[in-house]
Tab-separated table of C-alpha atoms and ligand atoms in Angstrom:
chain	number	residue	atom	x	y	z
A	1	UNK	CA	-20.120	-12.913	-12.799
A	2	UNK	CA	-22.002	-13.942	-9.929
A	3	UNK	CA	-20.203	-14.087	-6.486
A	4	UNK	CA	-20.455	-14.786	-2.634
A	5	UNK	CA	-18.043	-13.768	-0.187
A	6	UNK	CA	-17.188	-15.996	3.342
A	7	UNK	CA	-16.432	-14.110	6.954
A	8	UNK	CA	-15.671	-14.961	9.569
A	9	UNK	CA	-17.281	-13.951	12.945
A	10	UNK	CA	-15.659	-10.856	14.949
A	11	UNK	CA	-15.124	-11.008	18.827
A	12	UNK	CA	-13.891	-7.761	19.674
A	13	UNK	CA	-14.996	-4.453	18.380
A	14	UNK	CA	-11.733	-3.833	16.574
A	15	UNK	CA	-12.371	-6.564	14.562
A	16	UNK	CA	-16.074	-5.693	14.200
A	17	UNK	CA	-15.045	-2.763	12.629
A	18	UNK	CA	-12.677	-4.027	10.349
A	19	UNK	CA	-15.635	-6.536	9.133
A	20	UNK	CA	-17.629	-3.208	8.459
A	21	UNK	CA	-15.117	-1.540	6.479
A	22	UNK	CA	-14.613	-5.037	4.658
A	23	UNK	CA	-18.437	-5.441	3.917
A	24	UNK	CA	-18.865	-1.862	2.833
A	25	UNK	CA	-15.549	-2.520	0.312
A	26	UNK	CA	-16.837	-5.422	-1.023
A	27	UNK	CA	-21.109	-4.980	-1.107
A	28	UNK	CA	-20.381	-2.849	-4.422
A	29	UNK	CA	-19.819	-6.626	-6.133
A	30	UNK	CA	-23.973	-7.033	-5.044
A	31	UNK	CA	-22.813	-10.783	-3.750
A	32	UNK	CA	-25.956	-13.598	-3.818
A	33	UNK	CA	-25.461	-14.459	-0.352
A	34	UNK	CA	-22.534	-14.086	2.217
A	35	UNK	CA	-21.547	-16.762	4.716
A	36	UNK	CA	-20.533	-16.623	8.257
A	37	UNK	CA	-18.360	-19.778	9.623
A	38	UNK	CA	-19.254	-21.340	13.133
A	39	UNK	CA	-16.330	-22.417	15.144
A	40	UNK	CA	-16.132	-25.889	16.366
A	41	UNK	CA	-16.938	-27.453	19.978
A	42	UNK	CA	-21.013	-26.389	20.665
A	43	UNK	CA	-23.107	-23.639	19.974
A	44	UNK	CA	-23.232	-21.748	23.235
A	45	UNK	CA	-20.075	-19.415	22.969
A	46	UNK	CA	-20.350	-18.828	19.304
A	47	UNK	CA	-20.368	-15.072	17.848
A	48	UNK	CA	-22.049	-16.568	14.393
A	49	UNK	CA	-26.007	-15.693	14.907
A	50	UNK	CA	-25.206	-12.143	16.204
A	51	UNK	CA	-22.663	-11.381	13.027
A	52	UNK	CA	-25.359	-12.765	10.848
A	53	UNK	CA	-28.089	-11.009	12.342
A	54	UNK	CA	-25.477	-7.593	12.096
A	55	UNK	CA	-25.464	-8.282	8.147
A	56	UNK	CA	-28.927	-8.845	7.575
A	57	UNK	CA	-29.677	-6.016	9.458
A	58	UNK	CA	-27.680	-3.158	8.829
A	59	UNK	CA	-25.697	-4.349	5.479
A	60	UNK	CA	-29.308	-5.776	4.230
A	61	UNK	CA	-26.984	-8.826	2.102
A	62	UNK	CA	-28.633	-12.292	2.434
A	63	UNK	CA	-26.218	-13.684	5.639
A	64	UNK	CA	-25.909	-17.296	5.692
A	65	UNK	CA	-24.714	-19.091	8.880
A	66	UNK	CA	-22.351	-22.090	9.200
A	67	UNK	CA	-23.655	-24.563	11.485
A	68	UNK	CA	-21.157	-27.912	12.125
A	69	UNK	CA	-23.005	-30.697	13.599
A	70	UNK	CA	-19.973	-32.737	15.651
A	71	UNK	CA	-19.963	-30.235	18.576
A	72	UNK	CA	-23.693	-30.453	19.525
A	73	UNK	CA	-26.890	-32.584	19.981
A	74	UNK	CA	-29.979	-32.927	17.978
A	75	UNK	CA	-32.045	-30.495	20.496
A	76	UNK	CA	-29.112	-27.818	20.482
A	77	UNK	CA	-28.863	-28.203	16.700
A	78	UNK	CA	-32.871	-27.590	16.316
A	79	UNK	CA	-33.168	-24.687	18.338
A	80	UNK	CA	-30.077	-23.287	17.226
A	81	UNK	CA	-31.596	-23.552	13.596
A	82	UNK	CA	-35.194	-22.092	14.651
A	83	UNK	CA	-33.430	-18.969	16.086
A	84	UNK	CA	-31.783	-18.408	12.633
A	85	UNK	CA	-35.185	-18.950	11.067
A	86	UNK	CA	-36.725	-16.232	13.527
A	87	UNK	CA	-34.259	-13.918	12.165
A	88	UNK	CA	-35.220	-14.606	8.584
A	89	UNK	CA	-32.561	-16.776	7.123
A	90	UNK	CA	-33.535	-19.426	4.341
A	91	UNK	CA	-30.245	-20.659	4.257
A	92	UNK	CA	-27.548	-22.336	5.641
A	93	UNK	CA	-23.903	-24.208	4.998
A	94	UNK	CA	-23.887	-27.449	6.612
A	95	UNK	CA	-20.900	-29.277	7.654
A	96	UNK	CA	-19.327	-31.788	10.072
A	97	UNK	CA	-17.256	-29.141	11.572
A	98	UNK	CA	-13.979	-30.819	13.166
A	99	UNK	CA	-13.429	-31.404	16.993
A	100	UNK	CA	-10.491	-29.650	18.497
A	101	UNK	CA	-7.763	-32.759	19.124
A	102	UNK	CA	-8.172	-34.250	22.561
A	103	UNK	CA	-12.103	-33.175	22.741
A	104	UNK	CA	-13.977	-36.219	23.764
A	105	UNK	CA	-16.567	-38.356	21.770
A	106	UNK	CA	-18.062	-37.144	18.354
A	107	UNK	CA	-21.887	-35.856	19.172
A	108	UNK	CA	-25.444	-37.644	18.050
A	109	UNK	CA	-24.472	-36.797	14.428
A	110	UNK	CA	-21.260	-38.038	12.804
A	111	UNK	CA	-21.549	-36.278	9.358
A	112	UNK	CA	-22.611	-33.890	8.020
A	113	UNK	CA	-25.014	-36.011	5.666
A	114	UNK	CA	-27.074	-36.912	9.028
A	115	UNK	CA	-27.137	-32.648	9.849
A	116	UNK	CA	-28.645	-32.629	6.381
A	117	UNK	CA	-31.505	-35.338	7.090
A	118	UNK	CA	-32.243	-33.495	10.465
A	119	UNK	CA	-32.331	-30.053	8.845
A	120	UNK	CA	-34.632	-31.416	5.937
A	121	UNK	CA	-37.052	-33.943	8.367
A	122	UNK	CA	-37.205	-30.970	11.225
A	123	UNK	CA	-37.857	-27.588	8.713
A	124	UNK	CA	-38.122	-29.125	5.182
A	125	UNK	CA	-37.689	-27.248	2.641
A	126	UNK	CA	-37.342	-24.019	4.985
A	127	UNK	CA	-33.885	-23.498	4.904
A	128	UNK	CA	-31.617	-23.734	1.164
A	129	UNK	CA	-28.720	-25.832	2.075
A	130	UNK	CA	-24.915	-25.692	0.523
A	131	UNK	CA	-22.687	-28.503	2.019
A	132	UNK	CA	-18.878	-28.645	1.351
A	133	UNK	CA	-16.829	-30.415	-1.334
A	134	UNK	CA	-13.141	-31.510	-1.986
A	135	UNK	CA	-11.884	-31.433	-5.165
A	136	UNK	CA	-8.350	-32.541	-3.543
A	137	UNK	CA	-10.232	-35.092	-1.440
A	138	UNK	CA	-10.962	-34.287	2.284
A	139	UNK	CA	-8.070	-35.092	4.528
A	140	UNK	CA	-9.698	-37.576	6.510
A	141	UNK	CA	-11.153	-39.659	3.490
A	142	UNK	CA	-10.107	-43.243	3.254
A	143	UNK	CA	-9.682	-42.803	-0.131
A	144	UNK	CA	-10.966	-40.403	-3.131
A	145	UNK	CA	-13.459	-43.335	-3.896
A	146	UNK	CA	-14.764	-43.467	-0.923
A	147	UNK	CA	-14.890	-39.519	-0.417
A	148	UNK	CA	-16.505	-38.915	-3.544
A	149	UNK	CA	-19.358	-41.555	-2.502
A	150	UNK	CA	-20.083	-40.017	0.529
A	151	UNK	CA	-19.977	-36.559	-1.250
A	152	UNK	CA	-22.919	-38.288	-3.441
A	153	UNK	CA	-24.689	-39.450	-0.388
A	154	UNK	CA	-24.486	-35.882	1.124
A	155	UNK	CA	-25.774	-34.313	-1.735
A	156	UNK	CA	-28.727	-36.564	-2.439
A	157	UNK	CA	-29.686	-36.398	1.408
A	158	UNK	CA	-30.762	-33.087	0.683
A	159	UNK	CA	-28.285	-30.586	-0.530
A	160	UNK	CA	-29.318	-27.630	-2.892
A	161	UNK	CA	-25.701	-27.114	-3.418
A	162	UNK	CA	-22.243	-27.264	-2.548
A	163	UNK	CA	-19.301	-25.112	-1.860
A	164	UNK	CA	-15.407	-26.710	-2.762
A	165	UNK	CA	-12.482	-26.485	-0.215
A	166	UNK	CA	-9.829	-23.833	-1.670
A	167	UNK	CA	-7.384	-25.240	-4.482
A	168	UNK	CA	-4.834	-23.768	-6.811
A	169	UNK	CA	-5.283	-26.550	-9.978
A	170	UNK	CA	-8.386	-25.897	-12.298
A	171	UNK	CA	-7.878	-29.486	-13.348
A	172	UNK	CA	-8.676	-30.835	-9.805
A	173	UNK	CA	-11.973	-28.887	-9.798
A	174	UNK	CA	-12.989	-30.147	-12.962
A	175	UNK	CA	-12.052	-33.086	-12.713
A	176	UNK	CA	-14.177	-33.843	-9.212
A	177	UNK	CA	-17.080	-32.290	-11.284
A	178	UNK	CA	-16.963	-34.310	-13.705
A	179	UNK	CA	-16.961	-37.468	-11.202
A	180	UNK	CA	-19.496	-35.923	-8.937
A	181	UNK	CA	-21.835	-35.583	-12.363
A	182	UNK	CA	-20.895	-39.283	-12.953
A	183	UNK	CA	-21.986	-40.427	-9.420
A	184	UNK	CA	-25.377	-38.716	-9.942
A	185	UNK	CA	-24.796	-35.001	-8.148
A	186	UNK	CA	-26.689	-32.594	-10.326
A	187	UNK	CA	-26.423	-30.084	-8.070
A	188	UNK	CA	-24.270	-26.973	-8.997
A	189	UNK	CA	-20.582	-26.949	-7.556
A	190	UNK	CA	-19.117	-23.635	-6.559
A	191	UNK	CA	-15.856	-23.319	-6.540
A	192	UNK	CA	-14.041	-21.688	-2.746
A	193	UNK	CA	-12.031	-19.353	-3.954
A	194	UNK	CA	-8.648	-18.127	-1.323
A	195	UNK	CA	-6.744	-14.748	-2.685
A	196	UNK	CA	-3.394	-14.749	-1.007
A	197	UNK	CA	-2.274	-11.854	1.490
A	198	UNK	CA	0.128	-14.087	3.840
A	199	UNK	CA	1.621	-16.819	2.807
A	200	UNK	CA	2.996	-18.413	6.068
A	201	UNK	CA	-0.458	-18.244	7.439
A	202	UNK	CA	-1.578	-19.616	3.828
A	203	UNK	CA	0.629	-22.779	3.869
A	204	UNK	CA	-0.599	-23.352	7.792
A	205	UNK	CA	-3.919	-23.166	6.480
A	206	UNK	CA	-2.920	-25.533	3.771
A	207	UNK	CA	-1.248	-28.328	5.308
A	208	UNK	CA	-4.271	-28.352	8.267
A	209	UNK	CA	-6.916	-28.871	5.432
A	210	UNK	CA	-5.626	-30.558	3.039
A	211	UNK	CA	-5.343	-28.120	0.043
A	212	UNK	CA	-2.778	-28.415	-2.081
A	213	UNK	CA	-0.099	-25.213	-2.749
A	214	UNK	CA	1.206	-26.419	-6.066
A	215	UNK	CA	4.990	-26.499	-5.639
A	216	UNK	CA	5.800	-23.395	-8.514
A	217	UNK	CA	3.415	-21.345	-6.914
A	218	UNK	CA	4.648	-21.823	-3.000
A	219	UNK	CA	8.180	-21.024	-4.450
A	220	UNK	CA	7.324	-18.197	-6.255
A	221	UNK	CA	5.181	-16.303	-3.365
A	222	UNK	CA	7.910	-18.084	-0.885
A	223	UNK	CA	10.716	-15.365	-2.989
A	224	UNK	CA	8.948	-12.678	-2.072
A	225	UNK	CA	10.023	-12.457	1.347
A	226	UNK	CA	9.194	-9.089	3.383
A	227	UNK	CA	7.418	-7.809	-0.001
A	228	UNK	CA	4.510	-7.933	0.951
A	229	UNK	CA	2.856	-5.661	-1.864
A	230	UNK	CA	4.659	-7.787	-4.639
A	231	UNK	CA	3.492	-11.029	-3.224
A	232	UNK	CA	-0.187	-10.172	-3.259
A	233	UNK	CA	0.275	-8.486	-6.850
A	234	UNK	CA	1.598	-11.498	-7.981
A	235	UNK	CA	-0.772	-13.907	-5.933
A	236	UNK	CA	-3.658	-11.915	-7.281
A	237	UNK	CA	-2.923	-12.164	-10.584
A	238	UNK	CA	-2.733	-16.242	-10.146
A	239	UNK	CA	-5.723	-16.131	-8.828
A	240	UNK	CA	-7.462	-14.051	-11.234
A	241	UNK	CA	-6.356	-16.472	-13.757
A	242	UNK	CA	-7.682	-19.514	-11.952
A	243	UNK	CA	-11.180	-17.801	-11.646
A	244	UNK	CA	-11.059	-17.221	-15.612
A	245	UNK	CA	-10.310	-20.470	-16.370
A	246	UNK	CA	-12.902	-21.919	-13.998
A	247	UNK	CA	-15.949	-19.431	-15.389
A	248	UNK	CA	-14.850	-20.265	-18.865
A	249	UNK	CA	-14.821	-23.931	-18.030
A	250	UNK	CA	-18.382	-24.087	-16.851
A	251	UNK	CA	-17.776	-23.622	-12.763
A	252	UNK	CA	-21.727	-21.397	-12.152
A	253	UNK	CA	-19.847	-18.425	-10.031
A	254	UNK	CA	-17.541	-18.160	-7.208
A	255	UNK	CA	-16.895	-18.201	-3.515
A	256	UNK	CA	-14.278	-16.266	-2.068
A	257	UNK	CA	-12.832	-17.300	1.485
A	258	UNK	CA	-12.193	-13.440	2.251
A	259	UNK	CA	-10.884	-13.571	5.576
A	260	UNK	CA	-12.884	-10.330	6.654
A	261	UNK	CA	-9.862	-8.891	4.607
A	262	UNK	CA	-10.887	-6.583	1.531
A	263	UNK	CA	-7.989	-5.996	-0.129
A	264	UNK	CA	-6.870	-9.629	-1.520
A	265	UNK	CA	-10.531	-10.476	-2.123
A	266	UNK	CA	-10.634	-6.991	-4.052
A	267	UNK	CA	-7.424	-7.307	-5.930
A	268	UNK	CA	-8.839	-10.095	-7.938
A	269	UNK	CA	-12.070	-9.555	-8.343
A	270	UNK	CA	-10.487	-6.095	-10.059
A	271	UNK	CA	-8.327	-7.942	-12.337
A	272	UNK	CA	-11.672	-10.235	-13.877
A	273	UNK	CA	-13.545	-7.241	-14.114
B	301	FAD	P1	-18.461	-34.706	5.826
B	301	FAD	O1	-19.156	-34.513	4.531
B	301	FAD	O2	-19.236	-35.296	6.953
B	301	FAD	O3	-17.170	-35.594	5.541
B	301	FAD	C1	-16.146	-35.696	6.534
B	301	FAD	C2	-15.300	-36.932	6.285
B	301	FAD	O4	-16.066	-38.086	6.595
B	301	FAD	C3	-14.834	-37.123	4.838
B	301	FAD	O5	-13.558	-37.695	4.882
B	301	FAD	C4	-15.847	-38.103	4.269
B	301	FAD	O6	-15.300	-38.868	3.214
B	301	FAD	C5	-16.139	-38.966	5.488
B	301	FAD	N1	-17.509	-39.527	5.502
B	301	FAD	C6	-18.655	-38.880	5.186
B	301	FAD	N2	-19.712	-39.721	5.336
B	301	FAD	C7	-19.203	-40.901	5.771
B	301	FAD	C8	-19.788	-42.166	6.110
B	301	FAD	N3	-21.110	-42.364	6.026
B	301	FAD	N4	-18.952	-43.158	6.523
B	301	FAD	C9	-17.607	-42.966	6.607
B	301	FAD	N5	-17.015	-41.795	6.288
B	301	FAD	C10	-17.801	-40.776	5.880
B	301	FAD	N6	-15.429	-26.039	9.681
B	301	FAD	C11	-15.892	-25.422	10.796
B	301	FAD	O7	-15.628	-25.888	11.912
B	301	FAD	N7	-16.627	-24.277	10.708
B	301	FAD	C12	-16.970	-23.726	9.515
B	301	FAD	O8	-17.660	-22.690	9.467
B	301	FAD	C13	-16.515	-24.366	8.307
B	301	FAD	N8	-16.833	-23.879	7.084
B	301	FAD	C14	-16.485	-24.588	5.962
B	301	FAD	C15	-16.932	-24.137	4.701
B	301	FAD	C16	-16.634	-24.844	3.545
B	301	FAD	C17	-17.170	-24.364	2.210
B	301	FAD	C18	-15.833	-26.040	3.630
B	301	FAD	C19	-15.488	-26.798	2.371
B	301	FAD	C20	-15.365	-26.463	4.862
B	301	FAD	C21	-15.687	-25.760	6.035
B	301	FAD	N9	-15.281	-26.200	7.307
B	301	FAD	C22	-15.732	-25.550	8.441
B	301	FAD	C23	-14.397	-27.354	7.449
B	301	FAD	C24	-15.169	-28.657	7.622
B	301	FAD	O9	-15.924	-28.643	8.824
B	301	FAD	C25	-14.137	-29.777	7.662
B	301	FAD	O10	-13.527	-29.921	6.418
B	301	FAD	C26	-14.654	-31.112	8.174
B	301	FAD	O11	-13.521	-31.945	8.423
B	301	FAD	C27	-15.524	-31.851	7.170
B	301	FAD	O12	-16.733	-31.273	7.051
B	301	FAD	P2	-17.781	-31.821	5.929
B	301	FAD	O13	-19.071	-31.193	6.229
B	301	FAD	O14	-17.240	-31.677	4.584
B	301	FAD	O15	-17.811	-33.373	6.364
C-alpha cells in the first residue's frame, strides 16, 4: 500500500512541534511524497517554502508544496516556483486556490489549468505536477458536465496526476474515474483520504467544500457526543473500510488529509495493515 500524507504549514512553534511529533509518527509508513498546502491571497506571508524546506531537510521525505494561482501574478508565481526548485523540489500540487470573500479581482490566471501551462512553458518538465479532482463535483462547477470537462482540460494541459477532494461514497470515486477515463484522462487518480477526529469542525469543513457527509454516517458520529475516543474508533473503522474498498477497486494508493494530527491518520492506516 503506497501512501502520501497532506500538512499543513505551522506558524508558531507550538504547532511546529506538534508537526514534528506528527511526521516522526507517521514517516514509519515510508510515504512517496508529502504535501504542504499554501493559503490563499499572495505568496508573501506564506509559511509553505520554509515547512517544506524543514521536511526535506531534517525529515529527508520528498516535500511537495501547494502553490494556488488566484492570489498572485505570473512574475510572483515564477519566482516563487524557482525558489522551490533551488531547494530541490521536482514537484508540486497545483490549484486555483480560492480568494477570501470580499478580496478584489481574480489575478492574471483564472484556473488552475492556465498555472499548469505557465509551470510547463516556464520549467518544463522540471517540476511533476498533481492537480485536484472532485469526485462530488467542485462547488463552484456549473454543472458535473461541465466540471468534468474542465477536469479533462486540466489534466491534458499538463498534469502528471491528480489528487480527489475528500468523500465518504466509494461509488462517487469510481464513478468520476470511470468518466474521467471516458473523457480521455489517463492519468492516475488518487483518492484524498480525511480520517475523522472532530466532527463539528468536519461538517464545517464539509459544507465549505462541497464534500458530501453521507446522512448515516453524520448521524452516527453526530451520537457520539462528548465521546470523543468512541467517535474516532468508530470513524476510523469507516474509513478503513472505504480505503479497502477503494485499493480493491483499482484506486493506485492513497492521500490522507492528516491535519498535522497523527492519531486519526494512524488509527486507520493500523486497521488496513
Ligand atoms: P480549477 O481546476 O481551476 O477549477 C475551479 C472551478 O472552475 C471548477 O468549478 C471548474 O469546473 C471551473 N473551471 C475550470 N476551468 C474552467 C474554464 N476554463 N471555464 C469555466 N470554468 C472553469 N486551496 C488552497 O487555497 N490551498 C491549498 O493548499 C489547497 N490544497 C488543495 C489540495 C487538494 C488535493 C484539493 C482537491 C483542493 C485543494 N485546495 C486548496 C482547494 C482548491 O483551491 C479549491 O477547491 C478551489 O476552489 C479549486 O481549485 P482547483 O485547482 O481544483 O480549480
Amino acid at each position: 500500500m503506497t501512501v502520501s500524507f497532506e500538512f499543513f504549514p505551522p506558524k508558531t512553534d507550538e504547532q511546529r512541534q506538534q508537526l514534528d511529533r506528527t511526521v516522526d509518527k507517521l514517516k514509519v509508513f515510508a510515504p512517496r511524497f508529502v504535501s504542504v498546502t499554501f493559503g490563499a491571497g499572495g505568496s508573501t506571508l506564506s509559511y509553505t517554502p520554509e515547512t517544506i524546506r524543514h521536511l526535506r531537510e531534517q525529515h529527508g521525505l520528498d516535500a511537495a508544496p501547494h502553490i494556488s494561482c488566484v492570489g498572485g501574478t505570473r512574475a510572483e508565481i515564477v519566482e516563487l516556483l524557482q525558489r522551490y526548485r533551488a531547494m530541490g523540489c521536482t514537484r508540486l500540487i497545483a490549484l486555483r486556490g480560492d480568494l477570501p470573500s470580499g478580496m478584489g479581482a481574480l489575478g492574471e490566471l483564472r484556473y488552475a489549468e492556465d498555472l499548469v501551462r505557465l509551470i510547463r512553458s516556464e520549467f518544463g518538465d522540471a517540476f511533476r505536477i498533481e492537480v485536484g479532482a472532485y469526485p462530488e463535483v467542485h462547488p463552484q462547477a456549473d454543472d458535473a458536465r461541465a466540471d468534468l470537462r474542465h477536469f479533462a482540460a486540466k489534466m491534458a494541459a499538463g498534469a502528471d496526476s491528480a489528487i480527489t477532494q475528500y468523500f465518504y461514497n466509494a461509488d462517487a470515486y469510481f464513478r468520476f474515474v470511470d468518466a474521467a477515463r471516458a473523457a480521455g484522462v489517463t492519468q492516475p487518480i488518487l483518492p484524498g483520504i480525511m480520517p475523522v477526529s472532530n466532527f463539528t469542525q468536519l461538517r464545517r469543513f464539509s459544507e465549505g467544500c462541497g464534500a458530501e457527509i453521507p446522512r448515516w454516517l453524520g448521524k452516527q458520529l453526530a451520537a457520539f457526543g462528548d465521546d470523543a475516543e468512541g467517535l474516532r474508533a468508530y470513524a476510523a473503522d469507516v474509513v478503513a473500510e472505504l480505503c479497502r474498498r477503494l485499493l480493491a477497486g483499482g484506486a493506485p494508493e492513497l492521500h490522507f488529509y492528516t491535519l498535522n494530527l497523527a492519531r486519526p491518520t494512524l488509527a486507520v492506516l493500523e486497521r488496513l495493515r
